Amino acid sequence: QRLYAYEPDHPDGAAPRPLTPVSDIGGGLRWVDASVHLDRGEVWCVLEEFTGEGPTDVRRVIAAVPLDGSAAEDRGRVRELTDDRHRFLTGPRLSPDGRRAAWLAWDHPRMPWDGTELRVAETADAATAGFTGARTVLGGPGEAVAQAEWTAYGTLLAATDRTGWWNVHRVDPDTGETAPVCPREEEFAGPLWTIGQRWFAPLDNGTVAVVHGRGTTALGILDPLSGELVDAAGPWTDWAASLAVSGTRVFGIAASPRTG
């Protein structure tokens, strides 16, 4: 259950090297939803840590792991960026200016499609004191926020089911005020069965790649300012919540009635 770094072009060889230690309880510290921040020399993840032998003796926090390997044998070098008040978390999304992070949290007895909270915090003191000013800006026991991302221009977007459909909304990270970006009676997200699912992904030019539909799904490009949505051409009618982007290119997993 260790976290490793792999540098295939490193002059000393391509062997993966451990970044995190092995825990005494639970067979290892566990990690999910990682985001690498080279400028900070860290990778930020959700950390799951067992505190006892019972199945519920577990805590989860957002943590920062140094990329230099100094935490490979030292648990104290793993810095916790949040407290452990929430039972479940997703990994943090850092704003383009590096000043804020956003993530989702929820607790028993709710499942993530019942009710989640969109949390936002400041990151100025992340290197020493962790996140500061953490607050809930959207969601709650009766509202499920499935995903949150920052656009290239610093706008916080979230897919929430507050209208009965998972639609993408613009969220003010200070006041929590929201406005639908492209209100439609169709889904732009879905149940968060596993951490890391991604129905929409912002592109560098400010537009957003989205999986949307009602029954069948399509890959579209959404302008969050005008609300205009244009679908990509192709035979695919089922898209997985696995979008990734690089520059202006979108990657995904899709199928049609004839092809996988």
PDB file of N, CA and C in Angstrom, residues 142-185:
ATOM      1  N   GLY A 142     -28.993  16.670   1.864  1.00  0.00           N
ATOM      2  CA  GLY A 142     -29.954  16.393   0.812  1.00  0.00           C
ATOM      3  C   GLY A 142     -29.514  16.794  -0.571  1.00  0.00           C
ATOM      4  N   GLU A 143     -28.231  17.119  -0.733  1.00  0.00           N
ATOM      5  CA  GLU A 143     -27.727  17.548  -2.035  1.00  0.00           C
ATOM      6  C   GLU A 143     -26.410  16.845  -2.327  1.00  0.00           C
ATOM      7  N   ALA A 144     -26.339  16.187  -3.474  1.00  0.00           N
ATOM      8  CA  ALA A 144     -25.146  15.426  -3.831  1.00  0.00           C
ATOM      9  C   ALA A 144     -24.328  16.184  -4.867  1.00  0.00           C
ATOM     10  N   VAL A 145     -23.162  16.625  -4.471  1.00  0.00           N
ATOM     11  CA  VAL A 145     -22.198  17.202  -5.395  1.00  0.00           C
ATOM     12  C   VAL A 145     -21.278  16.069  -5.835  1.00  0.00           C
ATOM     13  N   ALA A 146     -21.250  15.774  -7.135  1.00  0.00           N
ATOM     14  CA  ALA A 146     -20.522  14.610  -7.626  1.00  0.00           C
ATOM     15  C   ALA A 146     -19.084  14.924  -8.013  1.00  0.00           C
ATOM     16  N   GLN A 147     -18.816  16.180  -8.370  1.00  0.00           N
ATOM     17  CA  GLN A 147     -17.467  16.539  -8.834  1.00  0.00           C
ATOM     18  C   GLN A 147     -17.307  18.043  -8.765  1.00  0.00           C
ATOM     19  N   ALA A 148     -16.083  18.492  -8.536  1.00  0.00           N
ATOM     20  CA  ALA A 148     -15.769  19.922  -8.544  1.00  0.00           C
ATOM     21  C   ALA A 148     -14.412  20.117  -9.205  1.00  0.00           C
ATOM     22  N   GLU A 149     -14.297  21.152 -10.029  1.00  0.00           N
ATOM     23  CA  GLU A 149     -13.055  21.470 -10.735  1.00  0.00           C
ATOM     24  C   GLU A 149     -12.936  22.981 -10.895  1.00  0.00           C
ATOM     25  N   TRP A 150     -11.696  23.451 -11.024  1.00  0.00           N
ATOM     26  CA  TRP A 150     -11.428  24.843 -11.347  1.00  0.00           C
ATOM     27  C   TRP A 150     -11.161  24.969 -12.841  1.00  0.00           C
ATOM     28  N   THR A 151     -11.700  25.992 -13.480  1.00  0.00           N
ATOM     29  CA  THR A 151     -11.361  26.240 -14.880  1.00  0.00           C
ATOM     30  C   THR A 151     -10.003  26.923 -14.957  1.00  0.00           C
ATOM     31  N   ALA A 152      -9.490  27.035 -16.173  1.00  0.00           N
ATOM     32  CA  ALA A 152      -8.185  27.677 -16.376  1.00  0.00           C
ATOM     33  C   ALA A 152      -8.190  29.131 -15.933  1.00  0.00           C
ATOM     34  N   TYR A 153      -9.378  29.748 -15.873  1.00  0.00           N
ATOM     35  CA  TYR A 153      -9.480  31.148 -15.479  1.00  0.00           C
ATOM     36  C   TYR A 153      -9.893  31.333 -14.025  1.00  0.00           C
ATOM     37  N   GLY A 154      -9.890  30.241 -13.249  1.00  0.00           N
ATOM     38  CA  GLY A 154     -10.123  30.344 -11.818  1.00  0.00           C
ATOM     39  C   GLY A 154     -11.564  30.238 -11.374  1.00  0.00           C
ATOM     40  N   THR A 155     -12.470  29.867 -12.264  1.00  0.00           N
ATOM     41  CA  THR A 155     -13.869  29.678 -11.889  1.00  0.00           C
ATOM     42  C   THR A 155     -14.054  28.290 -11.308  1.00  0.00           C
ATOM     43  N   LEU A 156     -14.770  28.205 -10.197  1.00  0.00           N
ATOM     44  CA  LEU A 156     -15.054  26.918  -9.572  1.00  0.00           C
ATOM     45  C   LEU A 156     -16.358  26.370 -10.128  1.00  0.00           C
ATOM     46  N   LEU A 157     -16.292  25.184 -10.722  1.00  0.00           N
ATOM     47  CA  LEU A 157     -17.459  24.507 -11.263  1.00  0.00           C
ATOM     48  C   LEU A 157     -17.751  23.253 -10.453  1.00  0.00           C
ATOM     49  N   ALA A 158     -19.027  22.938 -10.296  1.00  0.00           N
ATOM     50  CA  ALA A 158     -19.424  21.745  -9.553  1.00  0.00           C
ATOM     51  C   ALA A 158     -20.653  21.131 -10.193  1.00  0.00           C
ATOM     52  N   ALA A 159     -20.679  19.807 -10.254  1.00  0.00           N
ATOM     53  CA  ALA A 159     -21.867  19.087 -10.722  1.00  0.00           C
ATOM     54  C   ALA A 159     -22.690  18.712  -9.496  1.00  0.00           C
ATOM     55  N   THR A 160     -23.878  19.306  -9.387  1.00  0.00           N
ATOM     56  CA  THR A 160     -24.744  19.085  -8.237  1.00  0.00           C
ATOM     57  C   THR A 160     -26.140  18.713  -8.704  1.00  0.00           C
ATOM     58  N   ASP A 161     -26.846  17.933  -7.882  1.00  0.00           N
ATOM     59  CA  ASP A 161     -28.193  17.476  -8.249  1.00  0.00           C
ATOM     60  C   ASP A 161     -29.287  18.311  -7.597  1.00  0.00           C
ATOM     61  N   ARG A 162     -29.008  19.556  -7.268  1.00  0.00           N
ATOM     62  CA  ARG A 162     -29.984  20.387  -6.547  1.00  0.00           C
ATOM     63  C   ARG A 162     -31.263  20.635  -7.340  1.00  0.00           C
ATOM     64  N   THR A 163     -31.219  20.483  -8.666  1.00  0.00           N
ATOM     65  CA  THR A 163     -32.425  20.664  -9.476  1.00  0.00           C
ATOM     66  C   THR A 163     -33.135  19.347  -9.773  1.00  0.00           C
ATOM     67  N   GLY A 164     -32.593  18.243  -9.273  1.00  0.00           N
ATOM     68  CA  GLY A 164     -33.122  16.926  -9.623  1.00  0.00           C
ATOM     69  C   GLY A 164     -32.324  16.260 -10.725  1.00  0.00           C
ATOM     70  N   TRP A 165     -31.471  17.043 -11.380  1.00  0.00           N
ATOM     71  CA  TRP A 165     -30.545  16.533 -12.394  1.00  0.00           C
ATOM     72  C   TRP A 165     -29.143  16.972 -12.002  1.00  0.00           C
ATOM     73  N   TRP A 166     -28.141  16.121 -12.290  1.00  0.00           N
ATOM     74  CA  TRP A 166     -26.768  16.535 -12.062  1.00  0.00           C
ATOM     75  C   TRP A 166     -26.360  17.475 -13.185  1.00  0.00           C
ATOM     76  N   ASN A 167     -26.455  18.764 -12.919  1.00  0.00           N
ATOM     77  CA  ASN A 167     -26.040  19.794 -13.867  1.00  0.00           C
ATOM     78  C   ASN A 167     -24.806  20.522 -13.338  1.00  0.00           C
ATOM     79  N   VAL A 168     -24.031  21.097 -14.240  1.00  0.00           N
ATOM     80  CA  VAL A 168     -22.843  21.851 -13.853  1.00  0.00           C
ATOM     81  C   VAL A 168     -23.251  23.256 -13.426  1.00  0.00           C
ATOM     82  N   HIS A 169     -22.747  23.665 -12.269  1.00  0.00           N
ATOM     83  CA  HIS A 169     -23.031  24.996 -11.736  1.00  0.00           C
ATOM     84  C   HIS A 169     -21.731  25.753 -11.506  1.00  0.00           C
ATOM     85  N   ARG A 170     -21.821  27.060 -11.656  1.00  0.00           N
ATOM     86  CA  ARG A 170     -20.733  27.947 -11.263  1.00  0.00           C
ATOM     87  C   ARG A 170     -20.910  28.259  -9.783  1.00  0.00           C
ATOM     88  N   VAL A 171     -19.838  28.155  -8.993  1.00  0.00           N
ATOM     89  CA  VAL A 171     -19.922  28.334  -7.545  1.00  0.00           C
ATOM     90  C   VAL A 171     -18.979  29.448  -7.113  1.00  0.00           C
ATOM     91  N   ASP A 172     -19.509  30.383  -6.337  1.00  0.00           N
ATOM     92  CA  ASP A 172     -18.672  31.427  -5.747  1.00  0.00           C
ATOM     93  C   ASP A 172     -17.998  30.837  -4.510  1.00  0.00           C
ATOM     94  N   PRO A 173     -16.665  30.699  -4.481  1.00  0.00           N
ATOM     95  CA  PRO A 173     -16.011  30.048  -3.349  1.00  0.00           C
ATOM     96  C   PRO A 173     -16.046  30.857  -2.057  1.00  0.00           C
ATOM     97  N   ASP A 174     -16.464  32.113  -2.139  1.00  0.00           N
ATOM     98  CA  ASP A 174     -16.563  32.943  -0.937  1.00  0.00           C
ATOM     99  C   ASP A 174     -17.962  32.915  -0.336  1.00  0.00           C
ATOM    100  N   THR A 175     -18.971  33.044  -1.185  1.00  0.00           N
ATOM    101  CA  THR A 175     -20.342  33.147  -0.694  1.00  0.00           C
ATOM    102  C   THR A 175     -21.146  31.864  -0.842  1.00  0.00           C
ATOM    103  N   GLY A 176     -20.705  30.974  -1.719  1.00  0.00           N
ATOM    104  CA  GLY A 176     -21.474  29.761  -1.988  1.00  0.00           C
ATOM    105  C   GLY A 176     -22.619  29.968  -2.959  1.00  0.00           C
ATOM    106  N   GLU A 177     -22.755  31.166  -3.504  1.00  0.00           N
ATOM    107  CA  GLU A 177     -23.796  31.413  -4.498  1.00  0.00           C
ATOM    108  C   GLU A 177     -23.516  30.597  -5.755  1.00  0.00           C
ATOM    109  N   THR A 178     -24.588  30.074  -6.348  1.00  0.00           N
ATOM    110  CA  THR A 178     -24.430  29.215  -7.518  1.00  0.00           C
ATOM    111  C   THR A 178     -25.296  29.712  -8.667  1.00  0.00           C
ATOM    112  N   ALA A 179     -24.889  29.314  -9.872  1.00  0.00           N
ATOM    113  CA  ALA A 179     -25.673  29.597 -11.069  1.00  0.00           C
ATOM    114  C   ALA A 179     -25.444  28.454 -12.044  1.00  0.00           C
ATOM    115  N   PRO A 180     -26.514  27.899 -12.614  1.00  0.00           N
ATOM    116  CA  PRO A 180     -26.331  26.808 -13.572  1.00  0.00           C
ATOM    117  C   PRO A 180     -25.616  27.296 -14.823  1.00  0.00           C
ATOM    118  N   VAL A 181     -24.695  26.496 -15.319  1.00  0.00           N
ATOM    119  CA  VAL A 181     -23.936  26.864 -16.515  1.00  0.00           C
ATOM    120  C   VAL A 181     -24.706  26.491 -17.778  1.00  0.00           C
ATOM    121  N   CYS A 182     -25.294  25.296 -17.769  1.00  0.00           N
ATOM    122  CA  CYS A 182     -26.033  24.811 -18.931  1.00  0.00           C
ATOM    123  C   CYS A 182     -27.218  23.993 -18.419  1.00  0.00           C
ATOM    124  N   PRO A 183     -28.273  24.658 -17.930  1.00  0.00           N
ATOM    125  CA  PRO A 183     -29.385  23.931 -17.315  1.00  0.00           C
ATOM    126  C   PRO A 183     -30.155  23.083 -18.324  1.00  0.00           C
ATOM    127  N   ARG A 184     -30.169  21.778 -18.097  1.00  0.00           N
ATOM    128  CA  ARG A 184     -30.886  20.847 -18.961  1.00  0.00           C
ATOM    129  C   ARG A 184     -31.438  19.707 -18.117  1.00  0.00           C
ATOM    130  N   GLU A 185     -32.502  19.109 -18.593  1.00  0.00           N
ATOM    131  CA  GLU A 185     -33.049  17.938 -17.933  1.00  0.00           C
ATOM    132  C   GLU A 185     -32.312  16.694 -18.430  1.00  0.00           C
TER     133      GLU A 185
END
